[in-house]
């Protein structure tokens, strides 16, 4: 091995060895260079790498790799607005790492510099809207930076892209790139093996993927760029390390080194470029086509939809109390369009509510002015002006791609906007009230006709199950009555719909209509389906339709909203003023070809049923006649055959044979299960009692020690056969960490082998210590292990059977007495 160090210098020879030590006196490092004519000393080896020209190579490699990482924020941000915070974070991280390497600061100082740079420069690079003149940080800037470093990650993955609608979340890419650049730069300029600097870069790439969307940026390009640059950079660093081991260099050697360096770089770059091109063409074919895993698709957002009351409970309020009131105005309405207020998919016997627990109930995630979606349809824009409506549920149309609030509470409504892209339900925690205005960007699809749906296939859906006790009691039988023996789901669905329309009477309890109670509890729906003429409005019929469909194995959910019916004065192409009378509820069912499709189950409004006319003739009061006296029964003679037969018949009412069969069927299994358990516990209790009541007092003392050994053996600790009490105590104390075992063993030896016979008081005191020790041993293990020890036969086998075999042990169990050695 060479005697040169890693800096390329030759260690100084000790005084008295070779040349005199005065030749090296006055040198700063204590290293000689062996200079001679035509040679130069490599001063670069004595200064930090951050100050050498080779540091520029490191910077170039890190900048390219960090740029490849930052590109991943493109899809989730939705614009080029991510460039400033990501690039700024990378530059700040590299600068702090360079200063730390230059001044050789410890890790604590470098961390403090990074925090200071984050607070001073984070406002200008990530939150310019909170600063003075876009540069000077304010108290709001510092507060947003500190909160964003802790809570920003959660908000980032629980907010629907694009993130450009939420400028405060720029803290996340800024901080991520700062950390990646800081760690990779520090490793590059200070670690012995600079190749480890690629690890934080790869970790940053994984982090960007997890924070992103299922739609990737340029995954193949990103991976190839990082791989190629990392390999080239690693090769250069290895080559520089090898060259750096030579402290003597001439002009010719330096020229040869430069030629060798560029030759290897060109050769490596060519090979890697060819490999990258080949990988670029083959990777899309070889890579799986499934969606990648991102956090926003797996983390449940911290939003509880159950805090808000289901709008369906206010259905009759709209249909009756606000019937003539104007709720809001829609600028336009597509053909056969519907305004959705809420999608309800969970029934508990009292109310149909929105769940948002995943699956086909989706999640409610925070949204901004733009909403990324994979839905398909015709883009459309609608402007809504609220006049009489109030609530947290936002009236919307189609599949939202954006919502822009323009009313007096626009800021609060934007911050509190949540959207469920699966159920197409929007909500704002700030609430909607009179005077608010907002614009909806949506995708509208044309619904298929009934003839098409009857031939289509209904797909399965993951909806919350309804507890059997929460269902209306008469609903399952009514479902069977409506569907008969039909097996096709689509046919059964429309059979239920047709039956509800044929036997139903539409009534909201208005004047001139058939009386109708509001609500959709299990009792109300049971009353509806049990009537010969089912009287109710959209609320009851939609709930009954959905529950019957679920009973028939068809997934269904209830939707409350508004649409113009045949009585509406809406004219197509004109703004629609939505009244309370326009409220409706319908059912949605998933079809493979068309998604969730609305289906109505609204019967006709039939005239009120008139009572039968009363007769004008006053009927005469009936004449009451005296009842005839009952005939006395014949008296049977005592002891007659008739009485005997009656007694035998009463005795035959109780089946004694059946009782015997039940007792045998239950008793035999219990005996097989509990019999061995009871036998083992009884044997151990009898063994303990026999030891404690032995004829000789010394045997009672030794029996107490045997009890300790048996308990430890059942707990799983093997005590060697033939070991003395003190040796056994050492094993037990070491296994269970109970030092009192040694004291008890010494006392047993002293009592058993002592001169005098122990007294009854000595025996009682010894067994008291045994009980305390056994309790302590059992307390050191878990409940399951204690139960297993109580039912274990290890101690029985060790003391009775030994090495004589299992049959001998079984035979020993039946013996009345077993001699135990003292």
PDB file of C-alpha atoms in Angstrom, residues 310-580:
ATOM      1  CA  UNK A 310     -78.138  15.848   5.007  1.00  0.00           C
ATOM      2  CA  UNK A 311     -80.092  18.271   2.768  1.00  0.00           C
ATOM      3  CA  UNK A 312     -82.721  15.580   2.183  1.00  0.00           C
ATOM      4  CA  UNK A 313     -84.232  16.259   5.617  1.00  0.00           C
ATOM      5  CA  UNK A 314     -85.260  19.718   4.325  1.00  0.00           C
ATOM      6  CA  UNK A 315     -86.874  18.372   1.143  1.00  0.00           C
ATOM      7  CA  UNK A 316     -90.473  19.083   2.248  1.00  0.00           C
ATOM      8  CA  UNK A 317     -89.382  22.547   3.417  1.00  0.00           C
ATOM      9  CA  UNK A 318     -88.408  23.412  -0.156  1.00  0.00           C
ATOM     10  CA  UNK A 319     -91.386  21.656  -1.743  1.00  0.00           C
ATOM     11  CA  UNK A 320     -93.978  23.182   0.581  1.00  0.00           C
ATOM     12  CA  UNK A 321     -92.769  26.229   2.534  1.00  0.00           C
ATOM     13  CA  UNK A 322     -90.475  27.703  -0.157  1.00  0.00           C
ATOM     14  CA  UNK A 323     -92.550  26.511  -3.077  1.00  0.00           C
ATOM     15  CA  UNK A 324     -92.964  29.969  -4.646  1.00  0.00           C
ATOM     16  CA  UNK A 325     -89.645  31.435  -3.453  1.00  0.00           C
ATOM     17  CA  UNK A 326     -86.763  32.063  -5.849  1.00  0.00           C
ATOM     18  CA  UNK A 327     -83.676  30.217  -4.609  1.00  0.00           C
ATOM     19  CA  UNK A 328     -81.018  31.028  -7.223  1.00  0.00           C
ATOM     20  CA  UNK A 329     -80.607  31.777 -10.900  1.00  0.00           C
ATOM     21  CA  UNK A 330     -78.597  29.741 -13.396  1.00  0.00           C
ATOM     22  CA  UNK A 331     -77.309  31.505 -16.489  1.00  0.00           C
ATOM     23  CA  UNK A 332     -78.096  28.506 -18.687  1.00  0.00           C
ATOM     24  CA  UNK A 333     -79.108  24.885 -18.399  1.00  0.00           C
ATOM     25  CA  UNK A 334     -78.108  22.109 -20.793  1.00  0.00           C
ATOM     26  CA  UNK A 335     -80.780  19.943 -22.376  1.00  0.00           C
ATOM     27  CA  UNK A 336     -82.261  17.591 -19.769  1.00  0.00           C
ATOM     28  CA  UNK A 337     -79.833  19.102 -17.309  1.00  0.00           C
ATOM     29  CA  UNK A 338     -80.047  18.684 -13.555  1.00  0.00           C
ATOM     30  CA  UNK A 339     -78.608  20.780 -10.752  1.00  0.00           C
ATOM     31  CA  UNK A 340     -77.130  18.566  -8.077  1.00  0.00           C
ATOM     32  CA  UNK A 341     -77.220  19.642  -4.466  1.00  0.00           C
ATOM     33  CA  UNK A 342     -75.820  16.484  -2.837  1.00  0.00           C
ATOM     34  CA  UNK A 343     -75.282  12.787  -3.497  1.00  0.00           C
ATOM     35  CA  UNK A 344     -76.369  10.580  -0.592  1.00  0.00           C
ATOM     36  CA  UNK A 345     -75.107   7.001  -0.288  1.00  0.00           C
ATOM     37  CA  UNK A 346     -75.498   5.904   3.351  1.00  0.00           C
ATOM     38  CA  UNK A 347     -78.771   5.016   5.117  1.00  0.00           C
ATOM     39  CA  UNK A 348     -79.019   4.414   8.872  1.00  0.00           C
ATOM     40  CA  UNK A 349     -82.773   3.973   9.238  1.00  0.00           C
ATOM     41  CA  UNK A 350     -83.298   7.627  10.085  1.00  0.00           C
ATOM     42  CA  UNK A 351     -81.724   9.685   7.316  1.00  0.00           C
ATOM     43  CA  UNK A 352     -80.026   9.174   3.954  1.00  0.00           C
ATOM     44  CA  UNK A 353     -76.671  10.894   4.284  1.00  0.00           C
ATOM     45  CA  UNK A 354     -73.404  11.482   2.418  1.00  0.00           C
ATOM     46  CA  UNK A 355     -70.506   9.348   3.649  1.00  0.00           C
ATOM     47  CA  UNK A 356     -67.330  10.131   1.680  1.00  0.00           C
ATOM     48  CA  UNK A 357     -65.449   7.186   3.165  1.00  0.00           C
ATOM     49  CA  UNK A 358     -63.727   5.999  -0.002  1.00  0.00           C
ATOM     50  CA  UNK A 359     -64.626   3.471  -2.659  1.00  0.00           C
ATOM     51  CA  UNK A 360     -67.610   4.622  -4.691  1.00  0.00           C
ATOM     52  CA  UNK A 361     -68.428   7.192  -2.017  1.00  0.00           C
ATOM     53  CA  UNK A 362     -65.200   9.075  -2.829  1.00  0.00           C
ATOM     54  CA  UNK A 363     -63.442  11.647  -0.660  1.00  0.00           C
ATOM     55  CA  UNK A 364     -64.119  15.308  -0.040  1.00  0.00           C
ATOM     56  CA  UNK A 365     -60.908  17.166  -0.852  1.00  0.00           C
ATOM     57  CA  UNK A 366     -60.092  20.827  -0.826  1.00  0.00           C
ATOM     58  CA  UNK A 367     -60.357  22.514  -4.226  1.00  0.00           C
ATOM     59  CA  UNK A 368     -59.594  25.892  -5.722  1.00  0.00           C
ATOM     60  CA  UNK A 369     -60.479  27.783  -8.847  1.00  0.00           C
ATOM     61  CA  UNK A 370     -59.298  24.876 -10.978  1.00  0.00           C
ATOM     62  CA  UNK A 371     -59.994  21.183 -10.362  1.00  0.00           C
ATOM     63  CA  UNK A 372     -58.035  18.422 -12.095  1.00  0.00           C
ATOM     64  CA  UNK A 373     -60.295  15.599 -13.233  1.00  0.00           C
ATOM     65  CA  UNK A 374     -60.170  12.523 -15.428  1.00  0.00           C
ATOM     66  CA  UNK A 375     -63.846  12.781 -16.326  1.00  0.00           C
ATOM     67  CA  UNK A 376     -64.952  13.177 -19.927  1.00  0.00           C
ATOM     68  CA  UNK A 377     -67.615  15.416 -21.355  1.00  0.00           C
ATOM     69  CA  UNK A 378     -68.394  18.691 -23.104  1.00  0.00           C
ATOM     70  CA  UNK A 379     -66.882  21.749 -21.374  1.00  0.00           C
ATOM     71  CA  UNK A 380     -69.438  24.270 -20.210  1.00  0.00           C
ATOM     72  CA  UNK A 381     -69.537  27.338 -17.967  1.00  0.00           C
ATOM     73  CA  UNK A 382     -72.438  28.384 -15.760  1.00  0.00           C
ATOM     74  CA  UNK A 383     -72.917  31.476 -13.637  1.00  0.00           C
ATOM     75  CA  UNK A 384     -75.082  31.159 -10.540  1.00  0.00           C
ATOM     76  CA  UNK A 385     -76.543  34.017  -8.525  1.00  0.00           C
ATOM     77  CA  UNK A 386     -77.984  33.114  -5.135  1.00  0.00           C
ATOM     78  CA  UNK A 387     -81.133  34.873  -3.980  1.00  0.00           C
ATOM     79  CA  UNK A 388     -83.078  32.762  -1.462  1.00  0.00           C
ATOM     80  CA  UNK A 389     -81.011  29.618  -0.963  1.00  0.00           C
ATOM     81  CA  UNK A 390     -78.758  29.155   2.062  1.00  0.00           C
ATOM     82  CA  UNK A 391     -76.630  26.225   3.190  1.00  0.00           C
ATOM     83  CA  UNK A 392     -73.194  24.643   2.897  1.00  0.00           C
ATOM     84  CA  UNK A 393     -74.133  22.404  -0.070  1.00  0.00           C
ATOM     85  CA  UNK A 394     -73.185  24.109  -3.343  1.00  0.00           C
ATOM     86  CA  UNK A 395     -75.645  23.724  -6.272  1.00  0.00           C
ATOM     87  CA  UNK A 396     -73.589  22.528  -9.253  1.00  0.00           C
ATOM     88  CA  UNK A 397     -73.913  20.887 -12.653  1.00  0.00           C
ATOM     89  CA  UNK A 398     -72.015  17.998 -14.250  1.00  0.00           C
ATOM     90  CA  UNK A 399     -68.417  17.201 -13.294  1.00  0.00           C
ATOM     91  CA  UNK A 400     -66.642  20.269 -11.949  1.00  0.00           C
ATOM     92  CA  UNK A 401     -63.326  21.427 -13.368  1.00  0.00           C
ATOM     93  CA  UNK A 402     -63.297  24.688 -11.447  1.00  0.00           C
ATOM     94  CA  UNK A 403     -65.302  27.032  -9.231  1.00  0.00           C
ATOM     95  CA  UNK A 404     -64.697  30.768  -8.891  1.00  0.00           C
ATOM     96  CA  UNK A 405     -66.401  32.649  -6.104  1.00  0.00           C
ATOM     97  CA  UNK A 406     -67.036  36.332  -6.803  1.00  0.00           C
ATOM     98  CA  UNK A 407     -69.376  37.364  -3.997  1.00  0.00           C
ATOM     99  CA  UNK A 408     -68.635  39.349  -0.827  1.00  0.00           C
ATOM    100  CA  UNK A 409     -67.344  36.221   1.000  1.00  0.00           C
ATOM    101  CA  UNK A 410     -65.326  34.909  -1.930  1.00  0.00           C
ATOM    102  CA  UNK A 411     -62.100  34.462   0.040  1.00  0.00           C
ATOM    103  CA  UNK A 412     -63.672  32.444   2.848  1.00  0.00           C
ATOM    104  CA  UNK A 413     -65.755  30.415   0.408  1.00  0.00           C
ATOM    105  CA  UNK A 414     -62.689  29.602  -1.685  1.00  0.00           C
ATOM    106  CA  UNK A 415     -60.658  28.543   1.340  1.00  0.00           C
ATOM    107  CA  UNK A 416     -63.514  26.343   2.555  1.00  0.00           C
ATOM    108  CA  UNK A 417     -64.423  24.705  -0.770  1.00  0.00           C
ATOM    109  CA  UNK A 418     -64.375  20.896  -0.916  1.00  0.00           C
ATOM    110  CA  UNK A 419     -65.366  18.648  -3.761  1.00  0.00           C
ATOM    111  CA  UNK A 420     -66.044  14.934  -4.143  1.00  0.00           C
ATOM    112  CA  UNK A 421     -65.179  14.032  -7.726  1.00  0.00           C
ATOM    113  CA  UNK A 422     -66.700  10.555  -7.332  1.00  0.00           C
ATOM    114  CA  UNK A 423     -70.156  11.708  -6.272  1.00  0.00           C
ATOM    115  CA  UNK A 424     -69.910  15.159  -7.941  1.00  0.00           C
ATOM    116  CA  UNK A 425     -70.862  16.922  -4.713  1.00  0.00           C
ATOM    117  CA  UNK A 426     -69.492  20.327  -3.721  1.00  0.00           C
ATOM    118  CA  UNK A 427     -69.547  21.961  -0.314  1.00  0.00           C
ATOM    119  CA  UNK A 428     -68.148  25.129   1.222  1.00  0.00           C
ATOM    120  CA  UNK A 429     -67.695  25.419   4.952  1.00  0.00           C
ATOM    121  CA  UNK A 430     -68.219  29.194   4.695  1.00  0.00           C
ATOM    122  CA  UNK A 431     -71.775  28.579   3.473  1.00  0.00           C
ATOM    123  CA  UNK A 432     -73.807  29.926   0.578  1.00  0.00           C
ATOM    124  CA  UNK A 433     -76.342  32.665   1.157  1.00  0.00           C
ATOM    125  CA  UNK A 434     -78.322  35.373  -0.611  1.00  0.00           C
ATOM    126  CA  UNK A 435     -76.126  37.749  -2.620  1.00  0.00           C
ATOM    127  CA  UNK A 436     -73.384  35.236  -3.380  1.00  0.00           C
ATOM    128  CA  UNK A 437     -72.286  34.618  -6.947  1.00  0.00           C
ATOM    129  CA  UNK A 438     -69.993  32.016  -8.405  1.00  0.00           C
ATOM    130  CA  UNK A 439     -68.985  30.520 -11.745  1.00  0.00           C
ATOM    131  CA  UNK A 440     -68.812  26.802 -12.475  1.00  0.00           C
ATOM    132  CA  UNK A 441     -66.543  25.221 -15.078  1.00  0.00           C
ATOM    133  CA  UNK A 442     -67.920  21.760 -15.749  1.00  0.00           C
ATOM    134  CA  UNK A 443     -67.968  18.815 -18.103  1.00  0.00           C
ATOM    135  CA  UNK A 444     -71.475  17.881 -19.206  1.00  0.00           C
ATOM    136  CA  UNK A 445     -72.408  14.477 -20.635  1.00  0.00           C
ATOM    137  CA  UNK A 446     -75.547  13.356 -22.423  1.00  0.00           C
ATOM    138  CA  UNK A 447     -77.536  10.763 -20.515  1.00  0.00           C
ATOM    139  CA  UNK A 448     -78.558   7.565 -22.374  1.00  0.00           C
ATOM    140  CA  UNK A 449     -82.216   6.748 -22.952  1.00  0.00           C
ATOM    141  CA  UNK A 450     -84.240   4.162 -21.068  1.00  0.00           C
ATOM    142  CA  UNK A 451     -84.244   1.725 -23.985  1.00  0.00           C
ATOM    143  CA  UNK A 452     -80.456   1.770 -23.999  1.00  0.00           C
ATOM    144  CA  UNK A 453     -80.187   1.287 -20.231  1.00  0.00           C
ATOM    145  CA  UNK A 454     -82.475  -1.756 -20.252  1.00  0.00           C
ATOM    146  CA  UNK A 455     -79.923  -3.509 -22.471  1.00  0.00           C
ATOM    147  CA  UNK A 456     -76.870  -2.229 -20.601  1.00  0.00           C
ATOM    148  CA  UNK A 457     -74.943  -3.933 -17.793  1.00  0.00           C
ATOM    149  CA  UNK A 458     -75.063  -2.711 -14.211  1.00  0.00           C
ATOM    150  CA  UNK A 459     -71.654  -2.803 -12.581  1.00  0.00           C
ATOM    151  CA  UNK A 460     -70.821  -3.421  -8.938  1.00  0.00           C
ATOM    152  CA  UNK A 461     -70.106  -0.543  -6.583  1.00  0.00           C
ATOM    153  CA  UNK A 462     -68.519  -0.173  -3.150  1.00  0.00           C
ATOM    154  CA  UNK A 463     -71.225   1.542  -1.086  1.00  0.00           C
ATOM    155  CA  UNK A 464     -71.792   1.522   2.694  1.00  0.00           C
ATOM    156  CA  UNK A 465     -73.913  -1.391   3.868  1.00  0.00           C
ATOM    157  CA  UNK A 466     -77.200  -0.727   5.644  1.00  0.00           C
ATOM    158  CA  UNK A 467     -77.715  -2.573   8.906  1.00  0.00           C
ATOM    159  CA  UNK A 468     -80.595  -5.093   8.659  1.00  0.00           C
ATOM    160  CA  UNK A 469     -82.257  -3.533  11.698  1.00  0.00           C
ATOM    161  CA  UNK A 470     -82.276  -0.118  10.001  1.00  0.00           C
ATOM    162  CA  UNK A 471     -84.303  -1.320   6.994  1.00  0.00           C
ATOM    163  CA  UNK A 472     -88.086  -0.915   6.842  1.00  0.00           C
ATOM    164  CA  UNK A 473     -89.527  -4.297   7.915  1.00  0.00           C
ATOM    165  CA  UNK A 474     -91.876  -4.659   4.959  1.00  0.00           C
ATOM    166  CA  UNK A 475     -89.420  -3.564   2.289  1.00  0.00           C
ATOM    167  CA  UNK A 476     -87.707  -6.936   1.494  1.00  0.00           C
ATOM    168  CA  UNK A 477     -91.034  -8.688   0.896  1.00  0.00           C
ATOM    169  CA  UNK A 478     -92.228  -5.803  -1.260  1.00  0.00           C
ATOM    170  CA  UNK A 479     -89.049  -6.002  -3.312  1.00  0.00           C
ATOM    171  CA  UNK A 480     -89.615  -9.701  -3.984  1.00  0.00           C
ATOM    172  CA  UNK A 481     -93.216  -8.951  -4.922  1.00  0.00           C
ATOM    173  CA  UNK A 482     -92.149  -6.330  -7.477  1.00  0.00           C
ATOM    174  CA  UNK A 483     -89.277  -8.314  -9.050  1.00  0.00           C
ATOM    175  CA  UNK A 484     -90.699 -11.847  -8.940  1.00  0.00           C
ATOM    176  CA  UNK A 485     -88.324 -14.450 -10.315  1.00  0.00           C
ATOM    177  CA  UNK A 486     -86.457 -12.050 -12.618  1.00  0.00           C
ATOM    178  CA  UNK A 487     -82.644 -12.412 -12.550  1.00  0.00           C
ATOM    179  CA  UNK A 488     -81.409  -9.665 -14.872  1.00  0.00           C
ATOM    180  CA  UNK A 489     -80.411  -6.646 -12.709  1.00  0.00           C
ATOM    181  CA  UNK A 490     -81.447  -4.008 -15.271  1.00  0.00           C
ATOM    182  CA  UNK A 491     -84.857  -5.632 -15.723  1.00  0.00           C
ATOM    183  CA  UNK A 492     -85.380  -5.851 -11.964  1.00  0.00           C
ATOM    184  CA  UNK A 493     -84.417  -2.194 -11.593  1.00  0.00           C
ATOM    185  CA  UNK A 494     -87.080  -0.988 -14.004  1.00  0.00           C
ATOM    186  CA  UNK A 495     -89.653  -3.413 -12.616  1.00  0.00           C
ATOM    187  CA  UNK A 496     -89.242  -1.762  -9.208  1.00  0.00           C
ATOM    188  CA  UNK A 497     -89.448   1.685 -10.797  1.00  0.00           C
ATOM    189  CA  UNK A 498     -92.615   0.832 -12.751  1.00  0.00           C
ATOM    190  CA  UNK A 499     -94.323  -0.676  -9.701  1.00  0.00           C
ATOM    191  CA  UNK A 500     -93.616   2.420  -7.596  1.00  0.00           C
ATOM    192  CA  UNK A 501     -95.068   4.629 -10.310  1.00  0.00           C
ATOM    193  CA  UNK A 502     -98.119   2.432 -10.887  1.00  0.00           C
ATOM    194  CA  UNK A 503     -99.068   2.042  -7.223  1.00  0.00           C
ATOM    195  CA  UNK A 504     -97.843   5.457  -6.090  1.00  0.00           C
ATOM    196  CA  UNK A 505     -99.582   8.784  -5.611  1.00  0.00           C
ATOM    197  CA  UNK A 506     -97.437  11.934  -5.733  1.00  0.00           C
ATOM    198  CA  UNK A 507     -98.239  14.287  -2.887  1.00  0.00           C
ATOM    199  CA  UNK A 508     -96.292  16.866  -0.903  1.00  0.00           C
ATOM    200  CA  UNK A 509     -99.159  17.456   1.521  1.00  0.00           C
ATOM    201  CA  UNK A 510    -100.317  20.632  -0.207  1.00  0.00           C
ATOM    202  CA  UNK A 511    -103.879  21.872  -0.259  1.00  0.00           C
ATOM    203  CA  UNK A 512    -105.977  19.721  -2.577  1.00  0.00           C
ATOM    204  CA  UNK A 513    -103.493  16.827  -2.458  1.00  0.00           C
ATOM    205  CA  UNK A 514    -103.733  13.541  -0.639  1.00  0.00           C
ATOM    206  CA  UNK A 515    -102.375  13.883   2.918  1.00  0.00           C
ATOM    207  CA  UNK A 516     -98.692  12.908   2.993  1.00  0.00           C
ATOM    208  CA  UNK A 517     -96.241  12.861   5.891  1.00  0.00           C
ATOM    209  CA  UNK A 518     -92.665  14.151   5.351  1.00  0.00           C
ATOM    210  CA  UNK A 519     -89.458  12.312   6.249  1.00  0.00           C
ATOM    211  CA  UNK A 520     -87.767   9.144   5.046  1.00  0.00           C
ATOM    212  CA  UNK A 521     -87.115   7.165   8.228  1.00  0.00           C
ATOM    213  CA  UNK A 522     -87.561   3.411   8.228  1.00  0.00           C
ATOM    214  CA  UNK A 523     -91.020   3.784   9.793  1.00  0.00           C
ATOM    215  CA  UNK A 524     -92.109   6.293   7.130  1.00  0.00           C
ATOM    216  CA  UNK A 525     -90.846   4.151   4.232  1.00  0.00           C
ATOM    217  CA  UNK A 526     -92.417   1.036   5.745  1.00  0.00           C
ATOM    218  CA  UNK A 527     -95.747   2.849   5.937  1.00  0.00           C
ATOM    219  CA  UNK A 528     -95.340   3.906   2.316  1.00  0.00           C
ATOM    220  CA  UNK A 529     -94.708   0.450   0.869  1.00  0.00           C
ATOM    221  CA  UNK A 530     -97.363  -1.263   3.003  1.00  0.00           C
ATOM    222  CA  UNK A 531    -100.157   0.976   1.745  1.00  0.00           C
ATOM    223  CA  UNK A 532    -102.338  -0.170  -1.130  1.00  0.00           C
ATOM    224  CA  UNK A 533    -101.911   3.296  -2.625  1.00  0.00           C
ATOM    225  CA  UNK A 534     -98.411   4.527  -1.762  1.00  0.00           C
ATOM    226  CA  UNK A 535     -98.646   8.259  -1.036  1.00  0.00           C
ATOM    227  CA  UNK A 536     -95.501  10.397  -0.905  1.00  0.00           C
ATOM    228  CA  UNK A 537     -93.245  12.792  -2.794  1.00  0.00           C
ATOM    229  CA  UNK A 538     -89.829  12.480  -4.438  1.00  0.00           C
ATOM    230  CA  UNK A 539     -88.187  12.171  -1.028  1.00  0.00           C
ATOM    231  CA  UNK A 540     -90.019   8.981  -0.019  1.00  0.00           C
ATOM    232  CA  UNK A 541     -90.123   7.384  -3.475  1.00  0.00           C
ATOM    233  CA  UNK A 542     -86.412   7.986  -4.161  1.00  0.00           C
ATOM    234  CA  UNK A 543     -85.408   6.466  -0.807  1.00  0.00           C
ATOM    235  CA  UNK A 544     -87.774   3.498  -1.260  1.00  0.00           C
ATOM    236  CA  UNK A 545     -86.477   2.986  -4.815  1.00  0.00           C
ATOM    237  CA  UNK A 546     -82.832   3.032  -3.688  1.00  0.00           C
ATOM    238  CA  UNK A 547     -83.417   0.673  -0.759  1.00  0.00           C
ATOM    239  CA  UNK A 548     -85.398  -1.770  -2.907  1.00  0.00           C
ATOM    240  CA  UNK A 549     -82.680  -1.726  -5.544  1.00  0.00           C
ATOM    241  CA  UNK A 550     -80.070  -2.468  -2.888  1.00  0.00           C
ATOM    242  CA  UNK A 551     -82.244  -5.359  -1.646  1.00  0.00           C
ATOM    243  CA  UNK A 552     -82.309  -6.724  -5.194  1.00  0.00           C
ATOM    244  CA  UNK A 553     -78.483  -6.613  -5.359  1.00  0.00           C
ATOM    245  CA  UNK A 554     -78.323  -3.407  -7.420  1.00  0.00           C
ATOM    246  CA  UNK A 555     -76.065  -0.595  -6.152  1.00  0.00           C
ATOM    247  CA  UNK A 556     -77.978   2.678  -5.927  1.00  0.00           C
ATOM    248  CA  UNK A 557     -77.643   6.075  -4.314  1.00  0.00           C
ATOM    249  CA  UNK A 558     -80.013   9.001  -3.783  1.00  0.00           C
ATOM    250  CA  UNK A 559     -79.439  12.451  -5.261  1.00  0.00           C
ATOM    251  CA  UNK A 560     -81.195  15.639  -4.216  1.00  0.00           C
ATOM    252  CA  UNK A 561     -81.251  18.574  -6.573  1.00  0.00           C
ATOM    253  CA  UNK A 562     -83.336  20.633  -8.950  1.00  0.00           C
ATOM    254  CA  UNK A 563     -84.600  20.282 -12.500  1.00  0.00           C
ATOM    255  CA  UNK A 564     -87.537  21.746 -14.427  1.00  0.00           C
ATOM    256  CA  UNK A 565     -90.519  19.408 -14.790  1.00  0.00           C
ATOM    257  CA  UNK A 566     -93.571  19.746 -17.013  1.00  0.00           C
ATOM    258  CA  UNK A 567     -95.069  22.380 -14.681  1.00  0.00           C
ATOM    259  CA  UNK A 568     -91.983  24.593 -14.748  1.00  0.00           C
ATOM    260  CA  UNK A 569     -92.043  27.887 -16.657  1.00  0.00           C
ATOM    261  CA  UNK A 570     -88.418  27.520 -17.724  1.00  0.00           C
ATOM    262  CA  UNK A 571     -87.680  28.222 -21.382  1.00  0.00           C
ATOM    263  CA  UNK A 572     -84.597  26.654 -22.907  1.00  0.00           C
ATOM    264  CA  UNK A 573     -81.824  29.119 -23.673  1.00  0.00           C
ATOM    265  CA  UNK A 574     -82.943  31.601 -21.016  1.00  0.00           C
ATOM    266  CA  UNK A 575     -81.654  32.027 -17.446  1.00  0.00           C
ATOM    267  CA  UNK A 576     -83.499  29.695 -15.135  1.00  0.00           C
ATOM    268  CA  UNK A 577     -84.870  31.047 -11.887  1.00  0.00           C
ATOM    269  CA  UNK A 578     -84.984  28.023  -9.629  1.00  0.00           C
ATOM    270  CA  UNK A 579     -87.964  27.920  -7.259  1.00  0.00           C
ATOM    271  CA  UNK A 580     -88.554  25.716  -4.247  1.00  0.00           C
TER     272      UNK A 580
END
